[in-house]
Tab-separated table of C-alpha atoms (C1' of nucleotides) in Angstrom:
chain	number	residue	atom	x	y	z
A	103	MET	CA	-32.984	1.993	-18.283
A	104	SER	CA	-34.583	5.389	-18.477
A	105	GLY	CA	-31.431	7.199	-19.568
A	106	ARG	CA	-31.677	5.844	-23.084
A	107	HIS	CA	-33.506	8.025	-25.558
A	108	PRO	CA	-35.717	6.085	-27.958
A	109	GLY	CA	-34.041	4.935	-31.121
A	110	SER	CA	-30.514	5.048	-29.812
A	111	ALA	CA	-28.229	2.118	-30.583
A	112	VAL	CA	-28.493	-0.135	-27.586
A	113	THR	CA	-25.805	-2.715	-27.225
A	114	GLY	CA	-24.660	-4.827	-24.336
A	115	ARG	CA	-23.455	-8.336	-23.770
A	116	VAL	CA	-26.823	-9.914	-24.251
A	117	VAL	CA	-27.771	-8.144	-27.445
A	118	GLU	CA	-24.336	-8.807	-28.849
A	119	ASP	CA	-24.543	-12.511	-28.096
A	120	TYR	CA	-27.943	-12.936	-29.676
A	121	VAL	CA	-26.998	-11.106	-32.825
A	122	LYS	CA	-23.667	-12.857	-33.203
A	123	THR	CA	-25.273	-16.242	-32.721
A	124	ILE	CA	-27.947	-15.519	-35.290
A	125	TYR	CA	-25.266	-14.489	-37.742
A	126	THR	CA	-22.931	-17.413	-37.252
A	127	HIS	CA	-25.805	-19.841	-37.685
A	128	THR	CA	-26.284	-18.734	-41.261
A	129	GLU	CA	-22.612	-18.370	-42.045
A	130	TRP	CA	-22.239	-21.973	-43.240
A	131	GLN	CA	-25.863	-22.886	-43.686
A	132	GLU	CA	-28.703	-21.226	-45.548
A	133	GLU	CA	-31.915	-21.517	-43.557
A	134	PRO	CA	-32.401	-18.818	-40.944
A	135	ILE	CA	-32.523	-19.828	-37.325
A	136	GLY	CA	-35.679	-20.309	-35.277
A	137	PRO	CA	-36.293	-19.570	-31.624
A	138	SER	CA	-35.641	-23.058	-30.293
A	139	ALA	CA	-32.366	-23.510	-32.160
A	140	LEU	CA	-31.273	-20.089	-30.992
A	141	ALA	CA	-32.216	-20.963	-27.438
A	142	GLU	CA	-30.246	-24.176	-27.750
A	143	ARG	CA	-27.128	-22.360	-28.902
A	144	LEU	CA	-27.376	-19.708	-26.231
A	145	GLY	CA	-28.153	-22.219	-23.507
A	146	LEU	CA	-31.440	-20.514	-22.658
A	147	ALA	CA	-35.097	-21.445	-22.505
A	148	ALA	CA	-37.093	-20.864	-25.674
A	149	SER	CA	-39.411	-18.503	-23.861
A	150	SER	CA	-36.514	-16.258	-22.928
A	151	VAL	CA	-35.445	-16.092	-26.534
A	152	THR	CA	-38.866	-15.146	-27.815
A	153	GLU	CA	-38.950	-12.328	-25.339
A	154	MET	CA	-35.518	-11.019	-26.207
A	155	VAL	CA	-36.053	-11.361	-29.938
A	156	ASN	CA	-39.024	-9.052	-29.608
A	157	LYS	CA	-36.807	-6.460	-28.010
A	158	LEU	CA	-34.176	-6.857	-30.705
A	159	ALA	CA	-36.874	-6.450	-33.336
A	160	ALA	CA	-38.092	-3.304	-31.602
A	161	GLN	CA	-34.560	-1.956	-31.849
A	162	GLY	CA	-34.349	-2.751	-35.530
A	163	LEU	CA	-31.622	-5.359	-35.254
A	164	VAL	CA	-33.690	-8.341	-36.217
A	165	SER	CA	-36.829	-9.170	-38.130
A	166	HIS	CA	-39.162	-11.817	-36.933
A	167	VAL	CA	-42.705	-12.754	-37.825
A	168	ARG	CA	-44.674	-14.596	-35.167
A	169	TYR	CA	-44.037	-18.328	-35.248
A	170	GLY	CA	-41.427	-17.818	-37.921
A	171	THR	CA	-37.663	-17.596	-38.205
A	172	ILE	CA	-35.323	-14.826	-37.165
A	173	THR	CA	-33.162	-12.834	-39.553
A	174	LEU	CA	-30.805	-9.925	-39.133
A	175	THR	CA	-31.582	-6.501	-40.460
A	176	PRO	CA	-28.707	-4.557	-42.032
A	177	ALA	CA	-28.108	-2.920	-38.656
A	178	GLY	CA	-28.133	-6.307	-36.967
A	179	ARG	CA	-25.742	-7.708	-39.490
A	180	THR	CA	-23.370	-4.824	-38.967
A	181	LEU	CA	-23.341	-5.425	-35.238
A	182	ALA	CA	-22.955	-9.161	-35.770
A	183	LEU	CA	-19.980	-8.688	-38.073
A	184	ARG	CA	-18.439	-6.407	-35.522
A	185	MET	CA	-18.757	-9.104	-32.879
A	186	VAL	CA	-17.491	-11.842	-35.148
A	187	ARG	CA	-14.501	-9.723	-36.007
A	188	ARG	CA	-13.801	-9.170	-32.336
A	189	HIS	CA	-14.189	-12.808	-31.418
A	190	ARG	CA	-11.914	-14.097	-34.128
A	191	LEU	CA	-9.280	-11.432	-33.762
A	192	ILE	CA	-9.102	-12.182	-30.082
A	193	GLU	CA	-8.831	-15.913	-30.701
A	194	THR	CA	-6.030	-15.353	-33.141
A	195	TRP	CA	-4.271	-13.050	-30.724
A	196	LEU	CA	-4.463	-15.519	-27.858
A	197	VAL	CA	-2.885	-18.189	-30.014
A	198	GLU	CA	-0.213	-15.973	-31.544
A	199	SER	CA	0.774	-13.901	-28.546
A	200	PHE	CA	0.095	-16.119	-25.565
A	201	GLY	CA	0.601	-19.658	-26.737
A	202	TYR	CA	-2.966	-20.766	-26.266
A	203	SER	CA	-3.826	-23.849	-28.246
A	204	TRP	CA	-6.726	-23.378	-30.601
A	205	ASP	CA	-9.072	-25.534	-28.573
A	206	GLU	CA	-8.561	-23.308	-25.553
A	207	VAL	CA	-9.259	-19.875	-26.935
A	208	HIS	CA	-12.988	-19.990	-27.363
A	209	ASP	CA	-14.172	-19.340	-23.824
A	210	GLU	CA	-11.759	-16.522	-23.207
A	211	ALA	CA	-12.657	-14.885	-26.520
A	212	GLU	CA	-16.321	-15.263	-25.684
A	213	VAL	CA	-15.809	-12.964	-22.722
A	214	LEU	CA	-13.265	-10.540	-24.115
A	215	GLU	CA	-15.166	-9.825	-27.306
A	216	HIS	CA	-17.578	-7.819	-25.181
A	217	THR	CA	-15.051	-5.972	-23.089
A	218	LEU	CA	-12.021	-4.872	-25.099
A	219	SER	CA	-12.220	-1.280	-26.276
A	220	ASP	CA	-12.143	-0.527	-29.975
A	221	ARG	CA	-8.820	1.109	-29.461
A	222	LEU	CA	-7.255	-1.941	-27.894
A	223	LEU	CA	-8.787	-4.227	-30.455
A	224	GLU	CA	-7.386	-2.245	-33.351
A	225	ALA	CA	-3.990	-2.169	-31.680
A	226	ILE	CA	-4.120	-5.952	-31.485
A	227	ASP	CA	-5.178	-6.174	-35.120
A	228	GLU	CA	-2.196	-4.029	-35.975
A	229	GLN	CA	0.203	-6.191	-33.964
A	230	LEU	CA	-1.103	-9.279	-35.723
A	231	GLY	CA	-0.675	-7.708	-39.154
A	232	HIS	CA	-4.387	-7.584	-39.999
A	233	PRO	CA	-5.078	-11.305	-40.333
A	234	VAL	CA	-7.972	-12.346	-42.585
A	235	HIS	CA	-8.783	-15.597	-40.867
A	236	ASP	CA	-8.518	-17.040	-37.379
A	237	PRO	CA	-6.738	-20.236	-36.286
A	238	HIS	CA	-9.763	-22.354	-37.246
A	239	GLY	CA	-9.863	-20.860	-40.724
A	240	ASP	CA	-12.922	-18.735	-40.064
A	241	ALA	CA	-12.958	-15.409	-41.861
A	242	ILE	CA	-12.231	-12.284	-39.825
A	243	PRO	CA	-14.420	-9.473	-41.152
A	244	SER	CA	-12.590	-6.187	-41.666
A	245	ALA	CA	-13.367	-3.228	-39.446
A	246	ASP	CA	-15.791	-1.939	-42.058
A	247	GLY	CA	-17.638	-5.222	-42.302
A	248	VAL	CA	-16.208	-6.885	-45.374
A	249	VAL	CA	-15.814	-10.655	-45.226
A	250	MET	CA	-13.361	-12.584	-47.379
A	251	ARG	CA	-14.279	-16.205	-47.658
A	252	PRO	CA	-12.600	-18.928	-49.735
A	253	ALA	CA	-14.825	-21.235	-51.778
A	254	ALA	CA	-15.187	-24.480	-49.827
A	255	VAL	CA	-17.180	-27.697	-49.468
A	256	MET	CA	-18.212	-29.287	-46.248
A	257	LEU	CA	-16.373	-32.589	-45.929
A	258	ARG	CA	-19.702	-34.378	-45.572
A	259	ASP	CA	-20.658	-33.189	-49.047
A	260	ALA	CA	-17.356	-33.880	-50.789
A	261	ALA	CA	-17.336	-36.530	-53.507
A	262	GLU	CA	-15.292	-39.726	-53.149
A	263	GLY	CA	-11.791	-39.178	-54.431
A	264	PHE	CA	-11.945	-35.439	-53.784
A	265	VAL	CA	-8.595	-33.929	-52.898
A	266	GLY	CA	-8.247	-30.550	-51.225
A	267	THR	CA	-6.763	-28.610	-48.368
A	268	VAL	CA	-8.499	-27.976	-45.095
A	269	VAL	CA	-9.627	-24.349	-45.056
A	270	ARG	CA	-11.878	-24.400	-42.044
A	271	ILE	CA	-12.489	-26.476	-38.958
A	272	SER	CA	-15.582	-25.638	-36.931
A	273	ASP	CA	-14.783	-24.598	-33.400
A	274	HIS	CA	-18.031	-25.981	-32.106
A	275	SER	CA	-16.521	-28.754	-30.023
A	276	SER	CA	-13.222	-28.543	-28.171
A	277	THR	CA	-13.047	-32.301	-27.948
A	278	LEU	CA	-13.303	-32.636	-31.685
A	279	LEU	CA	-10.754	-29.873	-32.126
A	280	ARG	CA	-8.264	-31.750	-29.994
A	281	TYR	CA	-9.002	-34.969	-31.823
A	282	PHE	CA	-8.407	-33.373	-35.201
A	283	ALA	CA	-5.127	-31.924	-34.015
A	284	SER	CA	-4.014	-35.334	-32.776
A	285	GLU	CA	-4.806	-36.820	-36.184
A	286	ARG	CA	-2.878	-34.118	-38.040
A	287	ILE	CA	-6.078	-32.663	-39.407
A	288	VAL	CA	-5.088	-29.020	-39.263
A	289	LEU	CA	-5.555	-25.920	-41.326
A	290	ASP	CA	-3.928	-26.206	-44.757
A	291	ALA	CA	-3.458	-29.967	-44.421
A	292	ARG	CA	-3.821	-31.784	-47.762
A	293	VAL	CA	-6.450	-34.510	-47.508
A	294	GLN	CA	-8.279	-36.947	-49.768
A	295	VAL	CA	-11.777	-38.339	-49.413
A	296	ILE	CA	-11.356	-42.116	-49.776
A	297	SER	CA	-14.981	-43.099	-49.248
A	298	SER	CA	-18.196	-41.398	-48.275
A	299	ARG	CA	-20.232	-43.962	-46.310
A	300	PRO	CA	-18.514	-44.611	-43.986
A	301	LEU	CA	-16.429	-41.500	-44.394
A	302	MET	CA	-12.739	-42.305	-44.778
A	303	LEU	CA	-10.205	-39.541	-45.054
A	304	ARG	CA	-6.573	-39.898	-46.052
A	305	VAL	CA	-4.211	-37.504	-44.281
A	306	GLY	CA	-0.605	-37.962	-45.288
A	307	ASP	CA	-0.415	-41.710	-45.618
A	308	ILE	CA	-2.892	-42.535	-42.870
A	309	ASP	CA	-6.580	-43.281	-43.410
A	310	ILE	CA	-8.973	-42.072	-40.750
A	311	GLN	CA	-12.645	-42.844	-40.341
A	312	LEU	CA	-14.781	-39.925	-39.245
A	313	GLY	CA	-18.298	-39.720	-37.851
A	314	GLU	CA	-21.211	-37.472	-38.707
A	315	GLU	CA	-20.302	-34.562	-36.474
A	316	ALA	CA	-16.706	-34.563	-37.643
A	317	ALA	CA	-17.781	-34.632	-41.289
A	318	ALA	CA	-19.850	-31.538	-40.695
A	319	SER	CA	-16.987	-29.739	-38.957
A	320	ILE	CA	-14.412	-29.659	-41.725
A	321	TRP	CA	-14.374	-27.662	-44.951
A	322	LEU	CA	-12.118	-28.311	-47.901
A	323	SER	CA	-10.862	-25.861	-50.495
A	324	LEU	CA	-12.723	-25.799	-53.744
A	325	GLY	CA	-10.475	-25.315	-56.714
B	180	MET	CA	-29.615	-17.371	-7.843
B	181	SER	CA	-30.565	-20.880	-6.925
B	182	GLY	CA	-27.492	-22.544	-8.369
B	183	ARG	CA	-25.226	-21.237	-5.636
B	184	HIS	CA	-24.942	-23.323	-2.518
B	185	PRO	CA	-24.777	-21.287	0.700
B	186	GLY	CA	-21.315	-20.286	1.812
B	187	SER	CA	-19.657	-20.571	-1.554
B	188	ALA	CA	-17.338	-17.806	-2.676
B	189	VAL	CA	-19.505	-15.494	-4.700
B	190	THR	CA	-17.743	-13.040	-6.934
B	191	GLY	CA	-18.870	-10.938	-9.837
B	192	ARG	CA	-18.263	-7.465	-11.141
B	193	VAL	CA	-20.251	-5.741	-8.481
B	194	VAL	CA	-18.769	-7.538	-5.501
B	195	GLU	CA	-15.319	-7.042	-6.928
B	196	ASP	CA	-15.825	-3.323	-7.391
B	197	TYR	CA	-17.113	-2.760	-3.884
B	198	VAL	CA	-14.311	-4.710	-2.277
B	199	LYS	CA	-11.613	-3.118	-4.375
B	200	THR	CA	-12.922	0.356	-3.644
B	201	ILE	CA	-13.056	-0.304	0.071
B	202	TYR	CA	-9.485	-1.510	-0.055
B	203	THR	CA	-8.027	1.328	-2.090
B	204	HIS	CA	-9.650	3.864	0.197
B	205	THR	CA	-7.523	2.713	3.090
B	206	GLU	CA	-4.391	2.179	1.088
B	207	TRP	CA	-3.127	5.729	1.611
B	208	GLN	CA	-5.338	6.785	4.453
B	209	GLU	CA	-6.137	5.201	7.803
B	210	GLU	CA	-9.789	5.707	8.621
B	211	PRO	CA	-12.100	3.079	7.168
B	212	ILE	CA	-14.687	4.179	4.660
B	213	GLY	CA	-18.342	4.844	5.410
B	214	PRO	CA	-21.377	4.199	3.238
B	215	SER	CA	-21.686	7.658	1.761
B	216	ALA	CA	-18.032	7.927	0.790
B	217	LEU	CA	-18.235	4.491	-0.753
B	218	ALA	CA	-21.362	5.473	-2.632
B	219	GLU	CA	-19.580	8.591	-3.838
B	220	ARG	CA	-16.645	6.604	-5.176
B	221	LEU	CA	-18.817	4.016	-6.854
B	222	GLY	CA	-21.168	6.607	-8.284
B	223	LEU	CA	-24.180	5.077	-6.554
B	224	ALA	CA	-26.839	6.182	-4.119
B	225	ALA	CA	-26.065	5.623	-0.449
B	226	SER	CA	-29.090	3.395	-0.081
B	227	SER	CA	-27.779	1.048	-2.733
B	228	VAL	CA	-24.501	0.779	-0.916
B	229	THR	CA	-26.076	-0.044	2.431
B	230	GLU	CA	-28.000	-2.826	0.772
B	231	MET	CA	-25.013	-4.284	-0.991
B	232	VAL	CA	-22.763	-3.990	2.029
B	233	ASN	CA	-25.214	-6.153	3.930
B	234	LYS	CA	-24.872	-8.822	1.287
B	235	LEU	CA	-21.107	-8.589	1.352
B	236	ALA	CA	-21.197	-8.925	5.132
B	237	ALA	CA	-23.419	-11.992	4.820
B	238	GLN	CA	-20.777	-13.479	2.534
B	239	GLY	CA	-18.021	-12.764	4.992
B	240	LEU	CA	-16.168	-10.275	2.822
B	241	VAL	CA	-16.815	-7.215	4.905
B	242	SER	CA	-17.681	-6.278	8.459
B	243	HIS	CA	-20.048	-3.514	9.189
B	244	VAL	CA	-21.914	-2.424	12.291
B	245	ARG	CA	-25.066	-0.457	11.728
B	246	TYR	CA	-24.393	3.247	11.291
B	247	GLY	CA	-20.685	2.566	11.379
B	248	THR	CA	-17.832	2.174	8.936
B	249	ILE	CA	-17.021	-0.687	6.608
B	250	THR	CA	-13.889	-2.816	6.824
B	251	LEU	CA	-12.662	-5.817	4.918
B	252	THR	CA	-12.437	-9.251	6.484
B	253	PRO	CA	-9.382	-11.352	5.606
B	254	ALA	CA	-11.391	-12.941	2.823
B	255	GLY	CA	-12.449	-9.534	1.573
B	256	ARG	CA	-8.901	-8.282	1.679
B	257	THR	CA	-7.729	-11.273	-0.307
B	258	LEU	CA	-10.285	-10.597	-2.995
B	259	ALA	CA	-9.464	-6.896	-2.960
B	260	LEU	CA	-5.758	-7.539	-3.395
B	261	ARG	CA	-6.552	-9.829	-6.261
B	262	MET	CA	-8.507	-7.088	-7.967
B	263	VAL	CA	-5.891	-4.450	-7.292
B	264	ARG	CA	-3.255	-6.731	-8.741
B	265	ARG	CA	-5.357	-7.244	-11.822
B	266	HIS	CA	-6.104	-3.581	-12.278
B	267	ARG	CA	-2.522	-2.449	-11.973
B	268	LEU	CA	-1.036	-5.220	-14.020
B	269	ILE	CA	-3.451	-4.407	-16.792
B	270	GLU	CA	-2.645	-0.713	-16.618
B	271	THR	CA	1.032	-1.449	-16.827
B	272	TRP	CA	0.474	-3.787	-19.737
B	273	LEU	CA	-1.554	-1.258	-21.707
B	274	VAL	CA	1.217	1.278	-21.328
B	275	GLU	CA	4.075	-1.092	-22.052
B	276	SER	CA	2.582	-3.141	-24.856
B	277	PHE	CA	0.108	-0.840	-26.544
B	278	GLY	CA	1.465	2.644	-26.133
B	279	TYR	CA	-1.356	3.942	-23.984
B	280	SER	CA	-0.410	7.007	-22.026
B	281	TRP	CA	-0.873	6.657	-18.310
B	282	ASP	CA	-3.854	8.960	-18.161
B	283	GLU	CA	-5.702	6.771	-20.635
B	284	VAL	CA	-5.412	3.357	-19.083
B	285	HIS	CA	-7.748	3.626	-16.165
B	286	ASP	CA	-11.095	3.097	-17.829
B	287	GLU	CA	-9.953	0.186	-19.924
B	288	ALA	CA	-8.350	-1.473	-16.899
B	289	GLU	CA	-11.520	-0.903	-14.936
B	290	VAL	CA	-13.349	-3.161	-17.355
B	291	LEU	CA	-10.676	-5.728	-18.095
B	292	GLU	CA	-9.818	-6.417	-14.477
B	293	HIS	CA	-13.113	-8.273	-14.256
B	294	THR	CA	-12.876	-10.177	-17.485
B	295	LEU	CA	-9.360	-11.465	-18.151
B	296	SER	CA	-8.857	-15.069	-17.109
B	297	ASP	CA	-6.254	-15.915	-14.501
B	298	ARG	CA	-4.318	-17.679	-17.170
B	299	LEU	CA	-4.157	-14.685	-19.451
B	300	LEU	CA	-3.341	-12.380	-16.600
B	301	GLU	CA	-0.418	-14.484	-15.473
B	302	ALA	CA	0.830	-14.686	-19.048
B	303	ILE	CA	0.777	-10.906	-19.170
B	304	ASP	CA	2.588	-10.710	-15.832
B	305	GLU	CA	5.201	-13.016	-17.287
B	306	GLN	CA	5.608	-10.926	-20.430
B	307	LEU	CA	6.056	-7.806	-18.325
B	308	GLY	CA	8.669	-9.471	-16.149
B	309	HIS	CA	6.605	-9.444	-12.928
B	310	PRO	CA	6.549	-5.701	-12.289
B	311	VAL	CA	6.119	-4.576	-8.674
B	312	HIS	CA	4.508	-1.253	-9.395
B	313	ASP	CA	2.322	0.248	-12.088
B	314	PRO	CA	2.977	3.379	-14.178
B	315	HIS	CA	1.623	5.616	-11.403
B	316	GLY	CA	3.906	4.041	-8.834
B	317	ASP	CA	1.151	2.103	-7.111
B	318	ALA	CA	2.231	-1.257	-5.736
B	319	ILE	CA	1.157	-4.367	-7.646
B	320	PRO	CA	0.382	-7.098	-5.116
B	321	SER	CA	1.890	-10.473	-5.950
B	322	ALA	CA	-0.361	-13.361	-6.951
B	323	ASP	CA	-0.333	-14.578	-3.350
B	324	GLY	CA	-1.312	-11.211	-1.948
B	325	VAL	CA	1.946	-9.682	-0.786
B	326	VAL	CA	2.312	-5.943	-1.248
B	327	MET	CA	5.659	-4.173	-1.461
B	328	ARG	CA	5.390	-0.535	-0.694
B	329	PRO	CA	8.210	2.045	-0.451
B	330	ALA	CA	8.202	4.401	2.515
B	331	ALA	CA	6.766	7.700	1.297
B	332	VAL	CA	5.302	11.052	2.382
B	333	MET	CA	2.400	12.769	0.777
B	334	LEU	CA	3.668	15.976	-0.807
B	335	ARG	CA	1.169	17.958	1.240
B	336	ASP	CA	2.870	16.726	4.417
B	337	ALA	CA	6.477	17.189	3.313
B	338	ALA	CA	8.566	19.756	5.155
B	339	GLU	CA	9.954	22.834	3.405
B	340	GLY	CA	13.291	22.045	1.868
B	341	PHE	CA	12.494	18.349	1.594
B	342	VAL	CA	14.167	16.670	-1.368
B	343	GLY	CA	13.042	13.318	-2.709
B	344	THR	CA	11.949	11.381	-5.749
B	345	VAL	CA	8.366	10.932	-6.840
B	346	VAL	CA	7.333	7.381	-5.990
B	347	ARG	CA	3.633	7.644	-6.539
B	348	ILE	CA	1.142	9.833	-8.349
B	349	SER	CA	-2.522	9.221	-7.601
B	350	ASP	CA	-4.505	8.215	-10.650
B	351	HIS	CA	-7.631	9.804	-9.325
B	352	SER	CA	-7.867	12.572	-11.922
B	353	SER	CA	-6.849	12.199	-15.569
B	354	THR	CA	-6.667	15.945	-15.925
B	355	LEU	CA	-4.210	16.196	-13.095
B	356	LEU	CA	-2.237	13.294	-14.508
B	357	ARG	CA	-1.857	15.068	-17.818
B	358	TYR	CA	-0.908	18.281	-16.075
B	359	PHE	CA	1.791	16.562	-14.063
B	360	ALA	CA	3.203	14.965	-17.182
B	361	SER	CA	3.326	18.349	-18.923
B	362	GLU	CA	5.240	19.778	-15.974
B	363	ARG	CA	7.745	16.924	-15.949
B	364	ILE	CA	6.374	15.630	-12.678
B	365	VAL	CA	6.762	11.931	-13.398
B	366	LEU	CA	7.700	8.803	-11.530
B	367	ASP	CA	11.296	8.912	-10.238
B	368	ALA	CA	11.611	12.643	-10.904
B	369	ARG	CA	13.809	14.380	-8.326
B	370	VAL	CA	11.930	17.267	-6.721
B	371	GLN	CA	12.363	19.734	-3.894
B	372	VAL	CA	9.738	21.351	-1.692
B	373	ILE	CA	10.515	25.079	-1.828
B	374	SER	CA	7.650	26.274	0.336
B	375	SER	CA	4.557	24.800	1.943
B	376	ARG	CA	1.908	27.526	1.906
B	377	PRO	CA	1.545	28.164	-0.972
B	378	LEU	CA	3.116	24.917	-2.059
B	379	MET	CA	6.027	25.483	-4.404
B	380	LEU	CA	7.858	22.573	-5.932
B	381	ARG	CA	11.160	22.679	-7.787
B	382	VAL	CA	11.434	20.212	-10.648
B	383	GLY	CA	14.727	20.415	-12.500
B	384	ASP	CA	15.309	24.142	-12.484
B	385	ILE	CA	11.688	25.171	-12.688
B	386	ASP	CA	9.488	26.113	-9.730
B	387	ILE	CA	5.854	25.128	-9.903
B	388	GLN	CA	3.012	26.127	-7.645
B	389	LEU	CA	0.546	23.375	-6.839
B	390	GLY	CA	-2.963	23.404	-5.348
B	391	GLU	CA	-4.555	21.310	-2.638
B	392	GLU	CA	-5.651	18.433	-4.817
B	393	ALA	CA	-2.277	18.180	-6.511
B	394	ALA	CA	-0.480	18.219	-3.172
B	395	ALA	CA	-2.545	15.248	-2.066
B	396	SER	CA	-1.843	13.346	-5.274
B	397	ILE	CA	1.926	13.042	-5.113
B	398	TRP	CA	4.102	10.967	-2.786
B	399	LEU	CA	7.814	11.409	-2.300
B	400	SER	CA	10.379	8.822	-1.293
B	401	LEU	CA	11.361	8.771	2.331
B	402	GLY	CA	15.053	8.091	2.839
C	269	DG	C1'	-29.776	16.838	28.806
C	270	DC	C1'	-31.814	18.052	24.527
C	271	DT	C1'	-32.223	18.954	19.915
C	272	DA	C1'	-30.817	19.752	15.142
C	273	DT	C1'	-28.133	18.160	11.433
C	274	DG	C1'	-26.195	15.075	8.633
C	275	DG	C1'	-25.103	10.446	7.655
C	276	DT	C1'	-27.457	5.720	7.485
C	277	DT	C1'	-31.026	2.531	6.803
C	278	DT	C1'	-35.605	0.921	5.387
C	279	DC	C1'	-39.022	0.503	2.072
C	280	DG	C1'	-41.563	0.347	-2.164
C	281	DG	C1'	-40.446	0.473	-6.940
C	282	DC	C1'	-38.199	-0.220	-11.366
C	283	DA	C1'	-35.416	-2.427	-15.194
C	284	DT	C1'	-33.190	-6.321	-17.104
C	285	DG	C1'	-33.116	-11.096	-18.217
C	286	DC	C1'	-34.086	-15.323	-17.047
C	287	DC	C1'	-37.420	-19.520	-16.009
C	288	DG	C1'	-41.475	-23.091	-16.259
C	289	DA	C1'	-46.178	-24.010	-17.211
C	290	DA	C1'	-49.885	-23.302	-19.974
C	291	DA	C1'	-52.015	-21.464	-24.046
C	292	DA	C1'	-51.619	-20.665	-28.985
C	293	DC	C1'	-50.206	-21.840	-33.292
C	294	DT	C1'	-48.315	-24.605	-37.595
C	295	DC	C1'	-48.173	-28.118	-40.575
C	296	DG	C1'	-47.805	-32.931	-42.057
C	297	DG	C1'	-50.381	-37.097	-42.315
C	298	DA	C1'	-54.688	-39.640	-42.378
D	295	DT	C1'	-60.642	-31.519	-43.596
D	296	DC	C1'	-59.249	-32.574	-39.174
D	297	DC	C1'	-56.001	-33.951	-35.677
D	298	DG	C1'	-52.009	-34.063	-33.001
D	299	DA	C1'	-47.060	-33.530	-32.350
D	300	DG	C1'	-43.861	-30.202	-32.008
D	301	DT	C1'	-42.905	-25.188	-31.860
D	302	DT	C1'	-43.648	-20.744	-30.352
D	303	DT	C1'	-45.627	-17.438	-27.426
D	304	DT	C1'	-47.785	-15.652	-23.252
D	305	DC	C1'	-47.885	-15.115	-18.491
D	306	DG	C1'	-46.718	-14.931	-13.709
D	307	DG	C1'	-42.558	-15.195	-11.056
D	308	DC	C1'	-37.836	-14.670	-9.488
D	309	DA	C1'	-33.063	-12.680	-8.764
D	310	DT	C1'	-29.946	-8.912	-9.030
D	311	DG	C1'	-28.891	-4.178	-8.357
D	312	DC	C1'	-30.218	0.124	-8.595
D	313	DC	C1'	-33.115	4.485	-7.074
D	314	DG	C1'	-35.663	8.231	-4.129
D	315	DA	C1'	-38.283	9.338	-0.179
D	316	DA	C1'	-39.060	8.724	4.385
D	317	DA	C1'	-37.738	7.007	8.759
D	318	DC	C1'	-33.987	6.378	11.778
D	319	DC	C1'	-29.825	7.140	14.504
D	320	DA	C1'	-25.479	9.498	16.434
D	321	DT	C1'	-23.483	13.219	18.101
D	322	DA	C1'	-21.957	18.116	18.330
D	323	DG	C1'	-23.406	22.267	20.182
D	324	DC	C1'	-26.049	24.662	23.231
DNA sequence: GCTATGGTTTCGGCATGCCGAAAACTCGGA
DNA sequence: TCCGAGTTTTCGGCATGCCGAAACCATAGC
């Protein structure tokens, strides 16, 4: 659009989604994301992603060397944190104020994170009492971009016999989320790793066997 | 877009805005809207409107004869009422639950009306106790498209000496809205028409002179 | 009845974002 | 070192919605 002078901060649904997705990929995993994984997450063709990433790079939100991975610049990270904050605050709000269950909030938050005004969002934050994590246990960055995160291990990597409380459950799959809830695997639940292969988890006095995806979806408190 | 089989109900921000604007034009005025007036209201070029109106007509939302005016079909009216309901419920909610003043809600509602899910909207309706009009006095259609509207005269058309209560204030201009508030011209205020040309209005024990635009922005109860 | 004026429509163009196919590249294994 | 499988990028295309300029129409006034 011609009405945008060069160098101005260009946002918009699409930019916001790319940047947020790039950020969340590295939130619980070290290696930066590549075009095909990003395309996968966004539900787009790889060619579309390459194209868009070039535009993001031109706007200084992302750095990307040809045939390499994609990382956020400080400006990109700031925008990403802003979007993550919005998403998680909205999820929390839907659960607290409207009785959504935590496997239902994702889609609605995905839309609203782009459309609520700052004013409304801060009013919601206020009403909620400035929560620091959402119903899944994911950290809610503060308005100025500070993230508080508890030390945690992924269940998959926890040693046999390890005892801890659940501090995070990935919201990647609604099905899994519902399953966990039905098995009493919820935030702050005390659990014990009985065995690693196959993975057996004791919750209360019940032992549950979990698969690969599940084991990569739960984080336990460390210390 | 290829993924849409012919004849399916196509919605989307743009369609929703056109249809809603066509509807609200005739809400307090009889003659149907023409392309240039519609373009004016939407902030678009007339040529863009002609184009889009053709698409709406092809989808059965609107009827339009070349060089003539634009009217809603039953399907179009249904969609329009849905959008009006959403807009006004959201405005009411922002005022009631977040302390927005009524001259501040419009822009936010303009965005959110397209993005809140039905579920969230109905939850909000519930929390508000199913209001039948918004903070300006505009009717909120019910979920099944029924509109309750009080009998009213536009202030401009009220006879000298007429006494009534304010049942509607047009939200067309924020400036005007703020002015009215400062003069105690609010919903349910009891007012008297002292003279017509120039228009003098008595509110409480104060007489206020109003201009053309103001006189076309206020409706008084009839009977 | 004719024409001028103003609203309406057509047309070519542009920007954004997406796609699939084909070309370009990387890197591990032989 | 060379090859090939798997990624990444390029390229032409498409859909949506918008614009301005030019062509078109309706009708009021003469």
